[in-house]
mmCIF file of C-alpha atoms in Angstrom:
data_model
loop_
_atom_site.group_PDB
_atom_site.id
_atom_site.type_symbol
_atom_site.label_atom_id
_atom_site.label_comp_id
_atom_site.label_asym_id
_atom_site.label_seq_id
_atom_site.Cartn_x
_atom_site.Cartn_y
_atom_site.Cartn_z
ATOM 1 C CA UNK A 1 15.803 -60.578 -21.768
ATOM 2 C CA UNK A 2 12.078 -59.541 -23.699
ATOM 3 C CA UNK A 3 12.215 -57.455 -26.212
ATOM 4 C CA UNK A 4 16.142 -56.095 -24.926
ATOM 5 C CA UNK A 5 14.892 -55.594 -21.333
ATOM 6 C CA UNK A 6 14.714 -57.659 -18.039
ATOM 7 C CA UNK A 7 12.458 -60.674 -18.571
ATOM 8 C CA UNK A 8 11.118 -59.596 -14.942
ATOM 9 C CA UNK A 9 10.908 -55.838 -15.677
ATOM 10 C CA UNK A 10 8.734 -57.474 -18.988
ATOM 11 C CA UNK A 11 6.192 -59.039 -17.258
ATOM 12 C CA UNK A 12 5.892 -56.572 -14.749
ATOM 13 C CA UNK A 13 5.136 -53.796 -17.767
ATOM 14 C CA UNK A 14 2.287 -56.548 -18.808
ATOM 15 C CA UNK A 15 0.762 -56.477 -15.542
ATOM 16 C CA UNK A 16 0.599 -53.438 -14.781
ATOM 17 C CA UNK A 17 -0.335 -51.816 -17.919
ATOM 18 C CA UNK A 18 -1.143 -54.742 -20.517
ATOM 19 C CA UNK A 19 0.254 -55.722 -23.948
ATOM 20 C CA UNK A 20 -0.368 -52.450 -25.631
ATOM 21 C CA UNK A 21 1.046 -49.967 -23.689
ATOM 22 C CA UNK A 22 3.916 -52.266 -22.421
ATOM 23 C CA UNK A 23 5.098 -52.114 -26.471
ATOM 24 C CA UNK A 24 4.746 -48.418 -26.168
ATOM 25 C CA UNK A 25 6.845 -48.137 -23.350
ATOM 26 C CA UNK A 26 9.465 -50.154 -24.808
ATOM 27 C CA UNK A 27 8.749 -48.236 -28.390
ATOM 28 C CA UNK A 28 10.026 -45.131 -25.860
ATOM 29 C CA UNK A 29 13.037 -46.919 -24.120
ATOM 30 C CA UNK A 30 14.475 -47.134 -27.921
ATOM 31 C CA UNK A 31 14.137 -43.793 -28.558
ATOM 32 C CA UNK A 32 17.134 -41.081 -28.418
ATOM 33 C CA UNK A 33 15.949 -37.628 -27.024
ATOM 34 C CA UNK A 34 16.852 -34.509 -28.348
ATOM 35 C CA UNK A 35 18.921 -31.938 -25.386
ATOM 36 C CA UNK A 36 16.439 -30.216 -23.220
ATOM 37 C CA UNK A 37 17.532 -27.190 -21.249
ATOM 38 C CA UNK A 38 16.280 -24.423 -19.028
ATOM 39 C CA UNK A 39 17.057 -21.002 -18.823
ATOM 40 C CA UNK A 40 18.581 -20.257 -15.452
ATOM 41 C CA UNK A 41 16.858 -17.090 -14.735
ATOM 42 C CA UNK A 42 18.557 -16.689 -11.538
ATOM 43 C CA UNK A 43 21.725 -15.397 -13.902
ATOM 44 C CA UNK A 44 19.887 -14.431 -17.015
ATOM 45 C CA UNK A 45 16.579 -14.759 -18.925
ATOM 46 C CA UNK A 46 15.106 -16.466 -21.924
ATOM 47 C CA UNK A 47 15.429 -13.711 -24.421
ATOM 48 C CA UNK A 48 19.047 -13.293 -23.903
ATOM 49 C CA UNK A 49 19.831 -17.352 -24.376
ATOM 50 C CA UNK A 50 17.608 -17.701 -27.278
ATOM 51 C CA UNK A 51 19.552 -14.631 -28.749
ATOM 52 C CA UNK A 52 23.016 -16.251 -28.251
ATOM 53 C CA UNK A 53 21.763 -19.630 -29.912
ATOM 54 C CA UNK A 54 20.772 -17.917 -32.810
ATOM 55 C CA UNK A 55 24.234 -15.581 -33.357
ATOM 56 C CA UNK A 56 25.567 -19.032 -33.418
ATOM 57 C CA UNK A 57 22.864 -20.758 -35.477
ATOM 58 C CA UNK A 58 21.501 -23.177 -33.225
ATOM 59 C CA UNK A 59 18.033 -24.194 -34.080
ATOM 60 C CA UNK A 60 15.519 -24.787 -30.833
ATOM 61 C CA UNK A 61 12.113 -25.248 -30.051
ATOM 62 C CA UNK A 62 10.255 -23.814 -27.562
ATOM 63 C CA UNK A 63 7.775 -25.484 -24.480
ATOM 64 C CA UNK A 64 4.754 -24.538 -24.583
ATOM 65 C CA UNK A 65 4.223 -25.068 -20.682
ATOM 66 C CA UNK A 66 7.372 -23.683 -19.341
ATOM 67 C CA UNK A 67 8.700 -20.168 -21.088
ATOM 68 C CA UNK A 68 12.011 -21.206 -19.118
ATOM 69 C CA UNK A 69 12.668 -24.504 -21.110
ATOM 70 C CA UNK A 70 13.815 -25.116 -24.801
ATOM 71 C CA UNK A 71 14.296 -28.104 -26.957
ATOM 72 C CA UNK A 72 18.107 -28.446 -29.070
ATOM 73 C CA UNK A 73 17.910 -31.031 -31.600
ATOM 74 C CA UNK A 74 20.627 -31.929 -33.994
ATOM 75 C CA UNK A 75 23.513 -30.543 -31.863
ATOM 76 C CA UNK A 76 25.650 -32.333 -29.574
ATOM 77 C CA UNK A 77 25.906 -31.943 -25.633
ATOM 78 C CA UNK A 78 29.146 -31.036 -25.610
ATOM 79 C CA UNK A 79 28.624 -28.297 -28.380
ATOM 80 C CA UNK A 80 25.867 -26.928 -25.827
ATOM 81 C CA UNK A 81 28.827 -27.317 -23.140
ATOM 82 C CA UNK A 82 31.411 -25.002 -24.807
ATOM 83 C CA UNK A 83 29.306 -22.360 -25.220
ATOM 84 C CA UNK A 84 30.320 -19.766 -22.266
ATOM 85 C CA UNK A 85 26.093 -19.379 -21.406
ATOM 86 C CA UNK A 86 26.988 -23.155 -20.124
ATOM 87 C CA UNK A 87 30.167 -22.856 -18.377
ATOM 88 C CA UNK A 88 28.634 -19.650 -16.732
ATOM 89 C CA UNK A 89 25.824 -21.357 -15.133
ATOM 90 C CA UNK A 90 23.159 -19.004 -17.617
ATOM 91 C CA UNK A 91 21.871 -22.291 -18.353
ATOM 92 C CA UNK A 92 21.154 -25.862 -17.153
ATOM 93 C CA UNK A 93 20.431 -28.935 -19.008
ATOM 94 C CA UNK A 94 18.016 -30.912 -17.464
ATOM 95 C CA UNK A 95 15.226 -33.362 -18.863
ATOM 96 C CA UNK A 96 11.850 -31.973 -19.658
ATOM 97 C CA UNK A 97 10.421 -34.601 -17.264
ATOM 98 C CA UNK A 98 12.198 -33.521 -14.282
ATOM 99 C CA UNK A 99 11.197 -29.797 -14.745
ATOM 100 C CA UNK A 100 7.421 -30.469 -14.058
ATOM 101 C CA UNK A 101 7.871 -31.504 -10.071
ATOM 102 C CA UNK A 102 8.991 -28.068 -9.372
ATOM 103 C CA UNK A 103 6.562 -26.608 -11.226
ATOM 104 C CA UNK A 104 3.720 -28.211 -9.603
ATOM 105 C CA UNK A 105 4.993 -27.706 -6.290
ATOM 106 C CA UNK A 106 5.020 -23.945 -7.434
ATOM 107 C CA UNK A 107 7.625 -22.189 -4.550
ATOM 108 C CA UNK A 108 6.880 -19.039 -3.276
ATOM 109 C CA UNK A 109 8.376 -16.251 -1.654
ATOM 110 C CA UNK A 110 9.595 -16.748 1.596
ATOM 111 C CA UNK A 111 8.853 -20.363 1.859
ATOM 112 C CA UNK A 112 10.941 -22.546 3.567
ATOM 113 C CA UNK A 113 11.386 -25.533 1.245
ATOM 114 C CA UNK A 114 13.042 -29.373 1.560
ATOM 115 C CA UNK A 115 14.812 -30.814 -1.317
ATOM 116 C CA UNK A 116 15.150 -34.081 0.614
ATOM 117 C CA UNK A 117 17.578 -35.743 -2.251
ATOM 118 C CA UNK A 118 18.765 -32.883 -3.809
ATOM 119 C CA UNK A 119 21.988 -34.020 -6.424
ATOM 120 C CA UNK A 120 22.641 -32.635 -8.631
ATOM 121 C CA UNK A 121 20.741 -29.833 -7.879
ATOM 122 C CA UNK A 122 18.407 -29.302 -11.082
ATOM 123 C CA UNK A 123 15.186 -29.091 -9.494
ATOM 124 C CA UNK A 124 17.190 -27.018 -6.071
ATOM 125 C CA UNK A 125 18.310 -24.182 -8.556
ATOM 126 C CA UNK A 126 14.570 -24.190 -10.653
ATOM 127 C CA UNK A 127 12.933 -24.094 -7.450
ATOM 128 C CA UNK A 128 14.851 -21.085 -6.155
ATOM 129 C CA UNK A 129 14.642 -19.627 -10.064
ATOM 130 C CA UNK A 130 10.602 -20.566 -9.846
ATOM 131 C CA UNK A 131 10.457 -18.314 -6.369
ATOM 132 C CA UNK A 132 12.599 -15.305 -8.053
ATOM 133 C CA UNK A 133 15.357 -16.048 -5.933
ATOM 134 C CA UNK A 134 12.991 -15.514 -2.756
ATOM 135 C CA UNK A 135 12.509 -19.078 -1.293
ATOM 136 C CA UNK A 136 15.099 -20.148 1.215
ATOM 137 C CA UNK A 137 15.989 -24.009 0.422
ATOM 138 C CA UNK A 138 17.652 -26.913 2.604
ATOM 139 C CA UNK A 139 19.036 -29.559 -0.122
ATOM 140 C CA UNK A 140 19.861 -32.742 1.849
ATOM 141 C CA UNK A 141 22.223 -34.921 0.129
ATOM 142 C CA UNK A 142 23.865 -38.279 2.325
ATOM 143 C CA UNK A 143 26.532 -39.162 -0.350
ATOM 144 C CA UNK A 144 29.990 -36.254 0.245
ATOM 145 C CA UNK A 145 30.612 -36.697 -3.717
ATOM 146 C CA UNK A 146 27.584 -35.665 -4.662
ATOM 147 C CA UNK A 147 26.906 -33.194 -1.917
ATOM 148 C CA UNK A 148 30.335 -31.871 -3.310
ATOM 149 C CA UNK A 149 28.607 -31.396 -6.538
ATOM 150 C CA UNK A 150 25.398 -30.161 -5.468
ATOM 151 C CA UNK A 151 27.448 -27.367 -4.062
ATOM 152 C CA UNK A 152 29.261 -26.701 -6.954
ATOM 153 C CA UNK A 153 26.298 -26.117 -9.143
ATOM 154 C CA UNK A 154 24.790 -24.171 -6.493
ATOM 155 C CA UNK A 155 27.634 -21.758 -6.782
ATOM 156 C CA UNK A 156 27.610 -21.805 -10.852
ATOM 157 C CA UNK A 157 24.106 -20.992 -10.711
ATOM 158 C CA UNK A 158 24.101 -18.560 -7.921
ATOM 159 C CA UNK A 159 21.326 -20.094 -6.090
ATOM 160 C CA UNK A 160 22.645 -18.919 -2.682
ATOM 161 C CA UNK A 161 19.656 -19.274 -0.946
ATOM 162 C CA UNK A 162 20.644 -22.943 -0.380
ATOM 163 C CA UNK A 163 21.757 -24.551 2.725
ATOM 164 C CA UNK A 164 23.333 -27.878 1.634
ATOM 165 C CA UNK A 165 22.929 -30.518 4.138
ATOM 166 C CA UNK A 166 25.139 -33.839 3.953
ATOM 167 C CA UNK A 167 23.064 -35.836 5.415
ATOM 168 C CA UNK A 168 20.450 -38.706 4.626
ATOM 169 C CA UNK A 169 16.857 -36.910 4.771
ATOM 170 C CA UNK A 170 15.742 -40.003 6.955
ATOM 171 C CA UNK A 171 17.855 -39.071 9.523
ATOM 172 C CA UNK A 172 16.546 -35.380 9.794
ATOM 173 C CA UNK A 173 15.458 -34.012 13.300
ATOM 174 C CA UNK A 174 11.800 -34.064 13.833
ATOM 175 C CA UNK A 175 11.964 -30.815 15.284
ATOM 176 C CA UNK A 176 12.202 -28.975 11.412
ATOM 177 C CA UNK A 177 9.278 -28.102 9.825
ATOM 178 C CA UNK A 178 8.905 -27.017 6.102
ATOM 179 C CA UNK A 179 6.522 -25.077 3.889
ATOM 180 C CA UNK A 180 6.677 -27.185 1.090
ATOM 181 C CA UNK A 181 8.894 -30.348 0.391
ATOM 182 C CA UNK A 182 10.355 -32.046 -2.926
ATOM 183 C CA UNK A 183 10.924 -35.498 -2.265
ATOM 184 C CA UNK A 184 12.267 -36.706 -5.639
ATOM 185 C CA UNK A 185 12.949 -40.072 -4.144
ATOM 186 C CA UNK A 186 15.903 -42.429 -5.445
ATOM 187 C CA UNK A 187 14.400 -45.029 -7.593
ATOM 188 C CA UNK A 188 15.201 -47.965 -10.096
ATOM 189 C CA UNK A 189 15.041 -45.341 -12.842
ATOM 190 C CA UNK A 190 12.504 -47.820 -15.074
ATOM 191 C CA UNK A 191 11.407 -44.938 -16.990
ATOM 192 C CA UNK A 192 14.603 -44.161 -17.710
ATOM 193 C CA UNK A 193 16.068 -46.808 -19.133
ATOM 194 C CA UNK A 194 18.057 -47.639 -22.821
ATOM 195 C CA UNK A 195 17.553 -50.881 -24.907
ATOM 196 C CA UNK A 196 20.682 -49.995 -25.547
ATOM 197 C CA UNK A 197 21.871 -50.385 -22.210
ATOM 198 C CA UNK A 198 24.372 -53.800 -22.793
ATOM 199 C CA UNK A 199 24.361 -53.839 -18.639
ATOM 200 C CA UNK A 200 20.976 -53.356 -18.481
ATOM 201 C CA UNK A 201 20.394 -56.629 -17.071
ATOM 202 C CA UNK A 202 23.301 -56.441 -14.768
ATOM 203 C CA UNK A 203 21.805 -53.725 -13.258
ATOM 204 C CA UNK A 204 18.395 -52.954 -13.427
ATOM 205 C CA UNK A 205 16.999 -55.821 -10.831
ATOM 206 C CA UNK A 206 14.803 -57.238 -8.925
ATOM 207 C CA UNK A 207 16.524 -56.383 -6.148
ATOM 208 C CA UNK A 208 17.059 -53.049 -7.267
ATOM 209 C CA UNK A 209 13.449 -52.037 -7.670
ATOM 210 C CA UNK A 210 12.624 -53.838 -3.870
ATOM 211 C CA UNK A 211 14.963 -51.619 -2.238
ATOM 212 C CA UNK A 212 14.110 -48.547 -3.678
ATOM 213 C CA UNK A 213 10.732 -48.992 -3.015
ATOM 214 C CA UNK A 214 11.767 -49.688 1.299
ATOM 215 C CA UNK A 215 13.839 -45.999 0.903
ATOM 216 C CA UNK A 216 11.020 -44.550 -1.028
ATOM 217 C CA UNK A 217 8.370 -45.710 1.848
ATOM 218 C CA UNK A 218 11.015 -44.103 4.468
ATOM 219 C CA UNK A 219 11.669 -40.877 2.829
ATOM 220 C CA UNK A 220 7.885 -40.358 2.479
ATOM 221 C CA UNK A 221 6.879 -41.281 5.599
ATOM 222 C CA UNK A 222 10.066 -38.369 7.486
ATOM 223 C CA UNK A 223 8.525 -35.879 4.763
ATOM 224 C CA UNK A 224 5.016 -36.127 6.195
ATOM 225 C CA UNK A 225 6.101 -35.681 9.726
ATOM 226 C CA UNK A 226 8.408 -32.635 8.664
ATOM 227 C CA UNK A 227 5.629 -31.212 6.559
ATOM 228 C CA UNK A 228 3.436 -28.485 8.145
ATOM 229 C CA UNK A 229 -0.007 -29.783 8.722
ATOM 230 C CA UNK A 230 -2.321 -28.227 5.594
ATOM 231 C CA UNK A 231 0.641 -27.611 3.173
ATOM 232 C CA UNK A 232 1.484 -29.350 0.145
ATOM 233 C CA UNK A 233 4.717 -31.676 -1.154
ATOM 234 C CA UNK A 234 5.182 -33.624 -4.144
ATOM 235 C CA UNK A 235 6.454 -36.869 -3.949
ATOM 236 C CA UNK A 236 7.759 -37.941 -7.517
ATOM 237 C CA UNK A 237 10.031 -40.736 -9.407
ATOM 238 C CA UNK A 238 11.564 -41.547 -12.412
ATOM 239 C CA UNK A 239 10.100 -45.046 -12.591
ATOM 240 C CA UNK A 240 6.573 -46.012 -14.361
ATOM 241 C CA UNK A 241 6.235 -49.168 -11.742
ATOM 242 C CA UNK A 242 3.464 -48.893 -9.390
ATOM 243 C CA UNK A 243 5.910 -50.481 -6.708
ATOM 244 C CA UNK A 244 7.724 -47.468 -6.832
ATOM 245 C CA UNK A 245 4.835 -45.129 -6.938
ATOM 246 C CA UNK A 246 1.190 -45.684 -6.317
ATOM 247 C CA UNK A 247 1.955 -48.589 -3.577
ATOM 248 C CA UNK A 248 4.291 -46.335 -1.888
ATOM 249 C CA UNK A 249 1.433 -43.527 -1.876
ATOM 250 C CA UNK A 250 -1.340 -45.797 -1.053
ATOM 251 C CA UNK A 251 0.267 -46.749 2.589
ATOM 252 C CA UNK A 252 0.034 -43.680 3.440
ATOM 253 C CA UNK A 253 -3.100 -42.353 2.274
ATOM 254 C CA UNK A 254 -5.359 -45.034 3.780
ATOM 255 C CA UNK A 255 -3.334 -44.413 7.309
ATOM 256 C CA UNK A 256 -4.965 -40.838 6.506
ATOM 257 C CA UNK A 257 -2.116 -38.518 6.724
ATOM 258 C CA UNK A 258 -2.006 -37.123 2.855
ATOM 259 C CA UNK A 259 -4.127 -36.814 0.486
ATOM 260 C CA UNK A 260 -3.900 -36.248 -3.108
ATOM 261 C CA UNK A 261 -4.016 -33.001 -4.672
ATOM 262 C CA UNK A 262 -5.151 -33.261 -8.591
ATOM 263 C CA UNK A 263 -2.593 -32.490 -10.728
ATOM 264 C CA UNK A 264 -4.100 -30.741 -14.568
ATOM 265 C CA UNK A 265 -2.146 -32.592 -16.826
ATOM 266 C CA UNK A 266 -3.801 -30.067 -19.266
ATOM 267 C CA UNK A 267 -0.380 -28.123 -20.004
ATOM 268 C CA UNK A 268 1.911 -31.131 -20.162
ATOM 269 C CA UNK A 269 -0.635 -31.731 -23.522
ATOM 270 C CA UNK A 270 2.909 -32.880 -25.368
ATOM 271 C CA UNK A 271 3.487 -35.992 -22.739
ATOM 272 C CA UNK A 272 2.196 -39.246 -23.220
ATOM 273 C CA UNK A 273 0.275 -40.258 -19.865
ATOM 274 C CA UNK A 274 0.061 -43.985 -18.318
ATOM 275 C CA UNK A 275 -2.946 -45.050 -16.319
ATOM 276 C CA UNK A 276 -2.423 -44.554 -12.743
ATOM 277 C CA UNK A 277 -4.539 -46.364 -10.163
ATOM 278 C CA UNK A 278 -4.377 -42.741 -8.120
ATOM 279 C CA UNK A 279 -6.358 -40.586 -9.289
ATOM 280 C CA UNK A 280 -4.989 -36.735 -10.028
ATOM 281 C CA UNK A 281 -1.400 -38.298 -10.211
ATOM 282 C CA UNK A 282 0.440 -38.556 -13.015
ATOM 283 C CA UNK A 283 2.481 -40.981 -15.024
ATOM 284 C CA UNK A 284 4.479 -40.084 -17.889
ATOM 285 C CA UNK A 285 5.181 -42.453 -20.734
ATOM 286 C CA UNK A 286 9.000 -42.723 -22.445
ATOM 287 C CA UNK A 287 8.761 -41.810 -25.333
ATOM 288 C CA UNK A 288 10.545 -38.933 -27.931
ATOM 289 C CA UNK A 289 10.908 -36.250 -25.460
ATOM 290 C CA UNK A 290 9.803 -37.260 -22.425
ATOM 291 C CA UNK A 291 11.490 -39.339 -19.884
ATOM 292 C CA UNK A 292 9.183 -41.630 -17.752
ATOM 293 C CA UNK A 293 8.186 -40.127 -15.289
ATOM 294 C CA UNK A 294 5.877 -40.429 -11.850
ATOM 295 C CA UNK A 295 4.304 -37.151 -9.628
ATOM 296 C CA UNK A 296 1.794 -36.328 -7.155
ATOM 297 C CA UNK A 297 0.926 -33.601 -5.210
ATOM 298 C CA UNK A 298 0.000 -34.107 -1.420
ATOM 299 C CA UNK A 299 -1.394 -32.091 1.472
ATOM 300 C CA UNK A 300 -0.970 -33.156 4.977
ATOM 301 C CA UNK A 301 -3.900 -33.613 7.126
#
């Protein structure tokens, strides 16, 4: 271990982004984030939540670049999780990080949409919320478990414009065709990770990160072929490593079948942003309130 992380994941960091910003990143794998949390607007809106926190006196912070989203500090989850707005699906905690792919994707009305690896459903239900209830989604999900519990928060959300698939997105028929696709792809989770973590080392690998990065490369390559030609999909992870993210994009760009579609980082002013070697993706630096995070925003050609 260097500096209470994987000597590999270390000198990876260095390469990629150099002495300084490595210690930055690791500054943000110490850190402890406050609760982040959405309004679930498919159930109730933001008025009415920030009106029960205060009747109990729970201080929170607003977003400024989603109305939707609010920051708890100094109260625990569980605290958040008695309150009946909780256990009646009015609200949904979810990182700040992972709100912004469904935002840039932007869903519309009648769209027909792929979540290709859709547990626990965060982003499904904001998607749906994000469309007024008007987009119909597929959610695929491989593992029964957590397909189980995809479903479940589905329900408690009443996002019932879901069709939950259990099945792995790679294995989709060719013959579907999609408006707009989410591909969130399973990753190592290096922007994710704890110093604190004592089995850090046991699990965050080598091997971990090399076969993400084969899934990643297979996922993206069934979304293109099940994306309409001229319509847009994001393609995001919550790893910083270029292995995970701008290799995986690259493949695919020169072979001329996406391109990249800018993303303003503008009203995520609150983030810290990583160099990318993409230009108009993004990269989000750990760090107090943000989880690490990769997206970009393709179009088919």
């Amino acid at each position: 271990m260097i500096n209470n992380i994987p000597e590999f994941l270390y000198h990876l960091l260095i390469a990629q982004y150099g002495k300084n910003l490595t210690n930055t990143i690791i500054e943000g794998y110490s850190q402890k984030r406050p609760l982040t949390l959405r309004a679930n607007t498919l159930k109730n809106n933001i008025q009415n939540i920030k009106s029960t926190f205060d009747s109990f006196g729970i201080p929170y912070k607003e977003v400024s670049w989603y109305k939707e989203a609010l920051i708890i500090e100094d109260i625990s989850e569980q605290q958040i999780k008695d309150l009946n707005i909780y256990k009646n699906g009015e609200i949904y905690l979810q990182s700040l990080s992972s709100m912004i792919p469904p935002i840039v994707l932007s869903p519309k009305e009648d769209e027909n949409i792929l979540d290709m690896a859709a547990a626990p459903g965060g982003k499904t239900t904001q998607m749906l919320a994000l469309s007024q209830n008007k987009a119909y989604i597929t959610a695929c999900e491989k593992n029964k478990v957590r397909a189980e519990r995809l479903q479940y928060n589905l329900n408690k959300q009443d996002a019932n414009r879901v069709n939950v698939m259990i099945k792995d997105a790679r294995q989709l028929d060719d013959f579907f065709s999609f408006d707009k696709i989410l591909l969130d792809a399973p990753c190592s989770g290096s922007g994710t990770i704890s110093i604190f973590d004592k089995k850090l080392e046991a699990t965050f690998t080598e091997d971990l990160v090399n076969r993400s990065s084969k899934v990643q490369a297979d996922l993206l390559k069934k979304a293109i072929t099940l994306l309409k030609s001229g319509h847009e999909m994001i393609y995001s992870t919550c790893s910083i490593l270029s292995k995970e993210n701008e290799e995986i994009l690259q493949k695919f760009i020169k072979l001329r079948k996406v391109e990249v579609i800018p993303i303003d980082t503008l009203p995520f002013s609150d983030a810290i942003f990583l160099p990318t070697s993409i230009k108009g993706t993004l990269c989000i630096c750990p760090s107090k309130l943000f989880e690490g995070f990769y997206v970009a925003k393709l179009r088919k050609l």
